[in-house]
Amino acid sequence: MKLVRKDIEKDNAGQVTLVPEEPEDMWHTYNLVQVGDSLRASTIRKVQTESSTGSVGSNRVRTTLTLCVEAIDFDSQACQLRVKGTNIQENEYVKMGAYHTIELEPNRQFTLAKKQWDSVVLERIEQACDPAWSADVAAVVMQEGLAHVCLVTPSMTLTRAKVEVNIPRKRKGNCAQHDRALERFYEQVVQAIQRHINFDVVKCVLVASPGFVREQFCDYMFQQAVKTDNKVLLENRSKFLQVHASSGHKYALKEALCDPAVASRLSDTKAAGEVKALDDFYKMLQHEPDRAFYGLKQVERANEALAIDTLLVSDELFRHQDVATRSRYVRLVDSVKENAGTVRVFSSLHVSGEQLSQLTGVAAILRFPVPELSDQEEDSSSEED
């Protein structure tokens, strides 16, 4: 993401002009745009024209519109973002108040204006514009007959390919069918790796599986690379790291990222940091449950006692349509930072973020034990809300 211009007043109202350069930038933009904001961008509009003879025709014109945002739609697989709203600035092709949907395009700038830019949104802009935050980890999670090829970016886990091949069982005295199917499966996984992994950017490829599947697959891949003189695979052989996972499903990627060998290799990536923080929380919940809280009221109670060492919060909560609820989460984040705590904002598109969402989306590791809210206290505080 490229920041072209930033005009934010002392009262935190203002606008920023950004240029999305990569597919992941659309995810960042989805987390920036909210209902009620105004968005100015280039778009295509179908316009009816009437000739001097009275015949009516239509053609598509490119124009720049400013919309008051009413709905936001994000396609996580295609990384496409569509914003629907009403036109709030005079335009020769579109009437004031007319509805239009803008599909934001890569390498075309847009201007986003808000009445209130909070700290969470401003921090996301800083992160999105930092070139160090790129998709530097790839993963192949596999078992016999099933494989997922994923890109692990700082903000999301993208499934780039799913390979499924029916592998017959080994029969006594006849393994030919099984071996042929397995070879066909391995070949399709190799093709998916070559098609979807950019080795100029990726610095580590995790190959995760139960049993000996990963070893057999890597042996096959590099034997074929030698036979076919595949320089890309041979030159990047050192980037492949074999680790254990319980299955070939996408959720098993979390186990692979928790592996100590992987953690040391990926020590500077946000994805590894998120996984470690969630792992630390689960360990604390198991061994010292009075130092591991989850749920907004419990976490706010711990924050009032200045007890939060690490706050884990899902970015999903900052997309809440209710301004008051959203502001509550922003205040919590700001307060924890002011009290020298660490805040980790988890992406809801990461496997670790999906797990945090199952724990209400907000959790905290505490510096010291704090008594939990009783059911009666929770009921009374919810009545106050």
GROMACS .gro file of C-alpha atoms in nm:
model
  385
    1MET     CA    1   0.000   0.000   0.000
    2LYS     CA    2   0.126   0.346  -0.086
    3LEU     CA    3   0.029   0.653   0.117
    4VAL     CA    4  -0.011   0.950  -0.120
    5ARG     CA    5  -0.157   1.209   0.119
    6LYS     CA    6  -0.272   1.230   0.479
    7ASP     CA    7  -0.480   1.526   0.606
    8ILE     CA    8  -0.609   1.464   0.958
    9GLU     CA    9  -0.712   1.755   1.183
   10LYS     CA   10  -0.663   1.788   1.560
   11ASP     CA   11  -1.020   1.666   1.620
   12ASN     CA   12  -0.922   1.346   1.428
   13ALA     CA   13  -1.148   1.425   1.131
   14GLY     CA   14  -0.989   1.424   0.787
   15GLN     CA   15  -0.896   1.215   0.487
   16VAL     CA   16  -0.619   0.994   0.347
   17THR     CA   17  -0.532   0.908  -0.012
   18LEU     CA   18  -0.396   0.557  -0.068
   19VAL     CA   19  -0.293   0.335  -0.361
   20PRO     CA   20  -0.347  -0.042  -0.315
   21GLU     CA   21  -0.056  -0.222  -0.483
   22GLU     CA   22  -0.105  -0.590  -0.384
   23PRO     CA   23  -0.411  -0.815  -0.334
   24GLU     CA   24  -0.356  -0.807   0.044
   25ASP     CA   25  -0.397  -0.428   0.039
   26MET     CA   26  -0.767  -0.486  -0.038
   27TRP     CA   27  -0.798  -0.668   0.297
   28HIS     CA   28  -0.637  -0.371   0.474
   29THR     CA   29  -0.877  -0.136   0.291
   30TYR     CA   30  -1.174  -0.353   0.396
   31ASN     CA   31  -1.067  -0.297   0.757
   32LEU     CA   32  -1.034   0.080   0.702
   33VAL     CA   33  -1.367   0.154   0.529
   34GLN     CA   34  -1.678   0.179   0.749
   35VAL     CA   35  -2.043   0.259   0.689
   36GLY     CA   36  -2.085   0.639   0.700
   37ASP     CA   37  -1.738   0.717   0.561
   38SER     CA   38  -1.702   0.893   0.227
   39LEU     CA   39  -1.498   0.725  -0.047
   40ARG     CA   40  -1.374   0.897  -0.362
   41ALA     CA   41  -1.241   0.673  -0.640
   42SER     CA   42  -1.234   0.613  -1.014
   43THR     CA   43  -1.509   0.382  -1.142
   44ILE     CA   44  -1.698   0.267  -1.452
   45ARG     CA   45  -2.059   0.385  -1.498
   46LYS     CA   46  -2.306   0.279  -1.766
   47VAL     CA   47  -2.454   0.599  -1.911
   48GLN     CA   48  -2.752   0.639  -2.144
   49THR     CA   49  -2.710   0.889  -2.428
   50GLU     CA   50  -2.967   1.035  -2.667
   51SER     CA   51  -2.860   1.135  -3.017
   52SER     CA   52  -2.998   1.430  -3.217
   53THR     CA   53  -3.230   1.190  -3.400
   54GLY     CA   54  -3.381   1.074  -3.069
   55SER     CA   55  -3.229   0.725  -3.061
   56VAL     CA   56  -3.114   0.612  -2.719
   57GLY     CA   57  -2.788   0.423  -2.667
   58SER     CA   58  -2.571   0.334  -2.374
   59ASN     CA   59  -2.197   0.328  -2.320
   60ARG     CA   60  -1.959   0.277  -2.032
   61VAL     CA   61  -1.758   0.578  -1.913
   62ARG     CA   62  -1.484   0.611  -1.655
   63THR     CA   63  -1.554   0.879  -1.397
   64THR     CA   64  -1.460   0.972  -1.042
   65LEU     CA   65  -1.735   0.950  -0.780
   66THR     CA   66  -1.759   1.033  -0.409
   67LEU     CA   67  -1.989   0.794  -0.223
   68CYS     CA   68  -2.133   0.793   0.127
   69VAL     CA   69  -2.062   0.430   0.217
   70GLU     CA   70  -2.365   0.210   0.294
   71ALA     CA   71  -2.235  -0.145   0.236
   72ILE     CA   72  -1.895  -0.312   0.201
   73ASP     CA   73  -1.836  -0.653   0.040
   74PHE     CA   74  -1.500  -0.833   0.046
   75ASP     CA   75  -1.418  -1.154  -0.143
   76SER     CA   76  -1.129  -1.310   0.054
   77GLN     CA   77  -1.029  -1.560  -0.218
   78ALA     CA   78  -1.022  -1.315  -0.509
   79CYS     CA   79  -0.914  -1.025  -0.281
   80GLN     CA   80  -1.177  -0.798  -0.439
   81LEU     CA   81  -1.349  -0.514  -0.254
   82ARG     CA   82  -1.680  -0.357  -0.356
   83VAL     CA   83  -1.821  -0.051  -0.182
   84LYS     CA   84  -2.186   0.050  -0.232
   85GLY     CA   85  -2.325   0.391  -0.147
   86THR     CA   86  -2.497   0.710  -0.265
   87ASN     CA   87  -2.328   0.981  -0.468
   88ILE     CA   88  -2.266   1.293  -0.253
   89GLN     CA   89  -2.077   1.512  -0.502
   90GLU     CA   90  -2.204   1.658  -0.828
   91ASN     CA   91  -2.102   1.462  -1.137
   92GLU     CA   92  -2.191   1.502  -1.505
   93TYR     CA   93  -2.294   1.134  -1.535
   94VAL     CA   94  -2.442   1.052  -1.195
   95LYS     CA   95  -2.713   1.242  -1.007
   96MET     CA   96  -2.677   1.340  -0.642
   97GLY     CA   97  -2.818   1.065  -0.420
   98ALA     CA   98  -2.799   0.798  -0.692
   99TYR     CA   99  -2.670   0.457  -0.588
  100HIS     CA  100  -2.344   0.318  -0.727
  101THR     CA  101  -2.102   0.036  -0.643
  102ILE     CA  102  -1.730   0.103  -0.673
  103GLU     CA  103  -1.496  -0.193  -0.715
  104LEU     CA  104  -1.159  -0.073  -0.589
  105GLU     CA  105  -0.881  -0.155  -0.833
  106PRO     CA  106  -0.510  -0.224  -0.774
  107ASN     CA  107  -0.278   0.068  -0.857
  108ARG     CA  108  -0.567   0.319  -0.871
  109GLN     CA  109  -0.576   0.566  -0.585
  110PHE     CA  110  -0.876   0.632  -0.364
  111THR     CA  111  -0.947   0.893  -0.097
  112LEU     CA  112  -1.117   0.792   0.226
  113ALA     CA  113  -1.267   1.057   0.457
  114LYS     CA  114  -1.383   0.996   0.814
  115LYS     CA  115  -1.534   1.213   1.086
  116GLN     CA  116  -1.321   1.026   1.341
  117TRP     CA  117  -0.988   0.850   1.270
  118ASP     CA  118  -0.910   0.631   1.573
  119SER     CA  119  -0.574   0.482   1.676
  120VAL     CA  120  -0.652   0.128   1.549
  121VAL     CA  121  -0.730   0.250   1.195
  122LEU     CA  122  -0.423   0.479   1.184
  123GLU     CA  123  -0.199   0.193   1.300
  124ARG     CA  124  -0.336  -0.032   1.026
  125ILE     CA  125  -0.246   0.231   0.764
  126GLU     CA  126   0.110   0.240   0.902
  127GLN     CA  127   0.134  -0.140   0.885
  128ALA     CA  128  -0.016  -0.158   0.536
  129CYS     CA  129   0.235   0.096   0.405
  130ASP     CA  130   0.535  -0.076   0.568
  131PRO     CA  131   0.718  -0.278   0.296
  132ALA     CA  132   0.848  -0.526   0.557
  133TRP     CA  133   0.494  -0.666   0.593
  134SER     CA  134   0.484  -0.900   0.292
  135ALA     CA  135   0.383  -1.259   0.219
  136ASP     CA  136   0.712  -1.421   0.316
  137VAL     CA  137   0.583  -1.763   0.427
  138ALA     CA  138   0.419  -2.039   0.223
  139ALA     CA  139   0.287  -2.372   0.349
  140VAL     CA  140   0.190  -2.708   0.202
  141VAL     CA  141  -0.031  -2.894   0.452
  142MET     CA  142  -0.082  -3.250   0.330
  143GLN     CA  143  -0.185  -3.609   0.394
  144GLU     CA  144  -0.215  -3.895   0.142
  145GLY     CA  145  -0.461  -3.774  -0.124
  146LEU     CA  146  -0.525  -3.424   0.019
  147ALA     CA  147  -0.309  -3.110   0.018
  148HIS     CA  148  -0.359  -2.736   0.073
  149VAL     CA  149  -0.108  -2.486  -0.069
  150CYS     CA  150  -0.131  -2.166   0.138
  151LEU     CA  151   0.035  -1.825   0.154
  152VAL     CA  152   0.074  -1.694   0.509
  153THR     CA  153   0.086  -1.315   0.494
  154PRO     CA  154   0.103  -1.090   0.801
  155SER     CA  155  -0.273  -1.032   0.776
  156MET     CA  156  -0.429  -1.345   0.632
  157THR     CA  157  -0.390  -1.711   0.539
  158LEU     CA  158  -0.476  -1.751   0.171
  159THR     CA  159  -0.553  -2.097   0.033
  160ARG     CA  160  -0.408  -2.082  -0.316
  161ALA     CA  161  -0.472  -2.444  -0.420
  162LYS     CA  162  -0.648  -2.755  -0.292
  163VAL     CA  163  -0.533  -3.087  -0.439
  164GLU     CA  164  -0.748  -3.398  -0.394
  165VAL     CA  165  -0.666  -3.736  -0.549
  166ASN     CA  166  -0.832  -4.067  -0.463
  167ILE     CA  167  -0.554  -4.305  -0.348
  168PRO     CA  168  -0.649  -4.678  -0.356
  169ARG     CA  169  -0.539  -4.891  -0.063
  170LYS     CA  170  -0.233  -5.115  -0.097
  171ARG     CA  171  -0.336  -5.469  -0.183
  172LYS     CA  172  -0.136  -5.774  -0.086
  173GLY     CA  173   0.110  -5.846  -0.364
  174ASN     CA  174  -0.013  -5.551  -0.577
  175CYS     CA  175   0.083  -5.194  -0.488
  176ALA     CA  176   0.100  -5.061  -0.846
  177GLN     CA  177  -0.235  -4.876  -0.840
  178HIS     CA  178  -0.157  -4.717  -0.503
  179ASP     CA  179   0.191  -4.606  -0.617
  180ARG     CA  180   0.066  -4.462  -0.947
  181ALA     CA  181  -0.210  -4.262  -0.773
  182LEU     CA  182   0.037  -4.136  -0.512
  183GLU     CA  183   0.279  -4.024  -0.782
  184ARG     CA  184  -0.003  -3.844  -0.965
  185PHE     CA  185  -0.097  -3.671  -0.636
  186TYR     CA  186   0.263  -3.561  -0.568
  187GLU     CA  187   0.296  -3.430  -0.924
  188GLN     CA  188  -0.018  -3.214  -0.888
  189VAL     CA  189   0.111  -3.071  -0.557
  190VAL     CA  190   0.448  -2.985  -0.719
  191GLN     CA  191   0.263  -2.806  -1.001
  192ALA     CA  192   0.054  -2.610  -0.748
  193ILE     CA  193   0.373  -2.505  -0.562
  194GLN     CA  194   0.534  -2.381  -0.884
  195ARG     CA  195   0.218  -2.199  -0.992
  196HIS     CA  196   0.136  -2.022  -0.665
  197ILE     CA  197   0.461  -1.966  -0.470
  198ASN     CA  198   0.684  -1.674  -0.566
  199PHE     CA  199   1.029  -1.776  -0.444
  200ASP     CA  200   1.161  -1.419  -0.493
  201VAL     CA  201   0.940  -1.311  -0.200
  202VAL     CA  202   0.885  -1.627   0.006
  203LYS     CA  203   1.171  -1.706   0.242
  204CYS     CA  204   1.032  -2.028   0.391
  205VAL     CA  205   0.804  -2.305   0.263
  206LEU     CA  206   0.659  -2.528   0.535
  207VAL     CA  207   0.578  -2.884   0.430
  208ALA     CA  208   0.356  -3.023   0.706
  209SER     CA  209   0.197  -3.368   0.731
  210PRO     CA  210   0.133  -3.664   0.959
  211GLY     CA  211   0.368  -3.966   0.935
  212PHE     CA  212   0.626  -3.985   0.658
  213VAL     CA  213   0.417  -3.817   0.385
  214ARG     CA  214   0.625  -3.494   0.391
  215GLU     CA  215   0.957  -3.682   0.362
  216GLN     CA  216   0.831  -3.898   0.074
  217PHE     CA  217   0.685  -3.594  -0.105
  218CYS     CA  218   1.005  -3.384  -0.072
  219ASP     CA  219   1.216  -3.679  -0.194
  220TYR     CA  220   0.987  -3.715  -0.497
  221MET     CA  221   0.984  -3.339  -0.569
  222PHE     CA  222   1.361  -3.294  -0.567
  223GLN     CA  223   1.427  -3.618  -0.758
  224GLN     CA  224   1.194  -3.489  -1.031
  225ALA     CA  225   1.360  -3.146  -1.015
  226VAL     CA  226   1.700  -3.308  -1.082
  227LYS     CA  227   1.558  -3.516  -1.369
  228THR     CA  228   1.387  -3.218  -1.535
  229ASP     CA  229   1.664  -2.969  -1.440
  230ASN     CA  230   1.411  -2.750  -1.257
  231LYS     CA  231   1.641  -2.471  -1.142
  232VAL     CA  232   1.374  -2.281  -0.944
  233LEU     CA  233   1.309  -2.573  -0.708
  234LEU     CA  234   1.675  -2.678  -0.683
  235GLU     CA  235   1.799  -2.323  -0.607
  236ASN     CA  236   1.533  -2.280  -0.335
  237ARG     CA  237   1.573  -2.625  -0.176
  238SER     CA  238   1.705  -2.471   0.148
  239LYS     CA  239   1.376  -2.280   0.194
  240PHE     CA  240   1.173  -2.601   0.241
  241LEU     CA  241   1.119  -2.695   0.605
  242GLN     CA  242   0.951  -3.023   0.701
  243VAL     CA  243   0.730  -3.019   1.013
  244HIS     CA  244   0.461  -3.234   1.172
  245ALA     CA  245   0.088  -3.167   1.134
  246SER     CA  246  -0.203  -3.391   1.234
  247SER     CA  247  -0.375  -3.379   0.893
  248GLY     CA  248  -0.380  -3.220   0.548
  249HIS     CA  249  -0.659  -2.976   0.639
  250LYS     CA  250  -0.599  -2.602   0.661
  251TYR     CA  251  -0.660  -2.583   1.038
  252ALA     CA  252  -0.354  -2.808   1.094
  253LEU     CA  253  -0.138  -2.515   0.981
  254LYS     CA  254  -0.153  -2.372   1.335
  255GLU     CA  255   0.030  -2.681   1.466
  256ALA     CA  256   0.301  -2.634   1.205
  257LEU     CA  257   0.346  -2.266   1.297
  258CYS     CA  258   0.378  -2.364   1.666
  259ASP     CA  259   0.673  -2.594   1.595
  260PRO     CA  260   0.988  -2.451   1.770
  261ALA     CA  261   1.200  -2.501   1.456
  262VAL     CA  262   0.946  -2.301   1.256
  263ALA     CA  263   0.915  -2.030   1.524
  264SER     CA  264   1.292  -1.964   1.518
  265ARG     CA  265   1.293  -1.954   1.136
  266LEU     CA  266   0.996  -1.715   1.126
  267SER     CA  267   1.082  -1.511   1.434
  268ASP     CA  268   1.038  -1.178   1.254
  269THR     CA  269   0.695  -1.243   1.104
  270LYS     CA  270   0.366  -1.125   1.252
  271ALA     CA  271   0.199  -1.460   1.183
  272ALA     CA  272   0.443  -1.646   1.409
  273GLY     CA  273   0.398  -1.378   1.678
  274GLU     CA  274   0.019  -1.423   1.673
  275VAL     CA  275   0.046  -1.801   1.698
  276LYS     CA  276   0.292  -1.778   1.990
  277ALA     CA  277   0.071  -1.528   2.176
  278LEU     CA  278  -0.234  -1.754   2.140
  279ASP     CA  279  -0.028  -2.057   2.245
  280ASP     CA  280   0.096  -1.867   2.555
  281PHE     CA  281  -0.265  -1.779   2.639
  282TYR     CA  282  -0.379  -2.144   2.620
  283LYS     CA  283  -0.086  -2.256   2.838
  284MET     CA  284  -0.171  -1.986   3.095
  285LEU     CA  285  -0.540  -2.085   3.086
  286GLN     CA  286  -0.439  -2.444   3.160
  287HIS     CA  287  -0.183  -2.383   3.435
  288GLU     CA  288  -0.284  -2.045   3.589
  289PRO     CA  289  -0.646  -1.980   3.485
  290ASP     CA  290  -0.674  -1.668   3.705
  291ARG     CA  291  -0.410  -1.503   3.480
  292ALA     CA  292  -0.589  -1.577   3.151
  293PHE     CA  293  -0.917  -1.395   3.082
  294TYR     CA  294  -1.142  -1.387   2.775
  295GLY     CA  295  -1.469  -1.208   2.702
  296LEU     CA  296  -1.502  -0.829   2.692
  297LYS     CA  297  -1.629  -0.772   3.049
  298GLN     CA  298  -1.364  -0.997   3.208
  299VAL     CA  299  -1.086  -0.833   3.006
  300GLU     CA  300  -1.213  -0.480   3.088
  301ARG     CA  301  -1.214  -0.578   3.456
  302ALA     CA  302  -0.849  -0.690   3.429
  303ASN     CA  303  -0.761  -0.367   3.249
  304GLU     CA  304  -0.915  -0.155   3.528
  305ALA     CA  305  -0.678  -0.337   3.766
  306LEU     CA  306  -0.384  -0.251   3.528
  307ALA     CA  307  -0.318  -0.625   3.509
  308ILE     CA  308  -0.301  -0.683   3.132
  309ASP     CA  309   0.040  -0.784   3.001
  310THR     CA  310  -0.073  -0.896   2.651
  311LEU     CA  311  -0.410  -0.818   2.490
  312LEU     CA  312  -0.525  -1.048   2.209
  313VAL     CA  313  -0.802  -0.896   1.996
  314SER     CA  314  -0.957  -0.993   1.660
  315ASP     CA  315  -0.972  -0.728   1.385
  316GLU     CA  316  -1.331  -0.849   1.327
  317LEU     CA  317  -1.438  -0.654   1.638
  318PHE     CA  318  -1.322  -0.323   1.484
  319ARG     CA  319  -1.558  -0.377   1.188
  320HIS     CA  320  -1.861  -0.367   1.421
  321GLN     CA  321  -2.142  -0.157   1.271
  322ASP     CA  322  -2.236  -0.010   1.611
  323VAL     CA  323  -2.009   0.291   1.672
  324ALA     CA  324  -2.039   0.269   2.052
  325THR     CA  325  -1.935  -0.099   2.059
  326ARG     CA  326  -1.644  -0.034   1.822
  327SER     CA  327  -1.530   0.263   2.034
  328ARG     CA  328  -1.534   0.040   2.342
  329TYR     CA  329  -1.278  -0.195   2.183
  330VAL     CA  330  -1.065   0.099   2.062
  331ARG     CA  331  -1.062   0.248   2.417
  332LEU     CA  332  -0.954  -0.090   2.555
  333VAL     CA  333  -0.663  -0.113   2.308
  334ASP     CA  334  -0.552   0.246   2.381
  335SER     CA  335  -0.574   0.192   2.757
  336VAL     CA  336  -0.364  -0.128   2.749
  337LYS     CA  337  -0.096   0.050   2.544
  338GLU     CA  338  -0.094   0.346   2.784
  339ASN     CA  339  -0.036   0.102   3.072
  340ALA     CA  340   0.272  -0.051   2.899
  341GLY     CA  341   0.086  -0.363   2.782
  342THR     CA  342   0.136  -0.536   2.447
  343VAL     CA  343  -0.153  -0.543   2.200
  344ARG     CA  344  -0.176  -0.808   1.929
  345VAL     CA  345  -0.448  -0.754   1.669
  346PHE     CA  346  -0.527  -1.091   1.510
  347SER     CA  347  -0.647  -1.120   1.152
  348SER     CA  348  -0.978  -1.305   1.130
  349LEU     CA  349  -0.848  -1.460   0.806
  350HIS     CA  350  -0.558  -1.630   0.990
  351VAL     CA  351  -0.604  -1.972   1.148
  352SER     CA  352  -0.500  -1.821   1.483
  353GLY     CA  353  -0.756  -1.539   1.437
  354GLU     CA  354  -1.030  -1.794   1.368
  355GLN     CA  355  -0.946  -1.967   1.698
  356LEU     CA  356  -0.948  -1.637   1.889
  357SER     CA  357  -1.292  -1.559   1.742
  358GLN     CA  358  -1.419  -1.878   1.910
  359LEU     CA  359  -1.305  -1.724   2.242
  360THR     CA  360  -1.528  -1.415   2.185
  361GLY     CA  361  -1.252  -1.241   1.985
  362VAL     CA  362  -1.085  -1.077   2.286
  363ALA     CA  363  -0.855  -1.233   2.548
  364ALA     CA  364  -0.574  -1.126   2.779
  365ILE     CA  365  -0.266  -1.268   2.952
  366LEU     CA  366  -0.234  -1.098   3.292
  367ARG     CA  367   0.070  -0.981   3.490
  368PHE     CA  368  -0.085  -1.100   3.816
  369PRO     CA  369  -0.401  -1.290   3.919
  370VAL     CA  370  -0.730  -1.097   3.927
  371PRO     CA  371  -1.054  -1.240   4.076
  372GLU     CA  372  -1.302  -1.333   3.803
  373LEU     CA  373  -1.639  -1.161   3.773
  374SER     CA  374  -1.915  -1.365   3.935
  375ASP     CA  375  -2.230  -1.441   3.731
  376GLN     CA  376  -2.425  -1.184   3.937
  377GLU     CA  377  -2.164  -0.913   3.869
  378GLU     CA  378  -2.171  -0.995   3.496
  379ASP     CA  379  -2.552  -0.970   3.490
  380SER     CA  380  -2.550  -0.635   3.673
  381SER     CA  381  -2.278  -0.490   3.448
  382SER     CA  382  -2.468  -0.604   3.135
  383GLU     CA  383  -2.782  -0.430   3.271
  384GLU     CA  384  -2.578  -0.110   3.311
  385ASP     CA  385  -2.468  -0.140   2.945
   0.00000   0.00000   0.00000
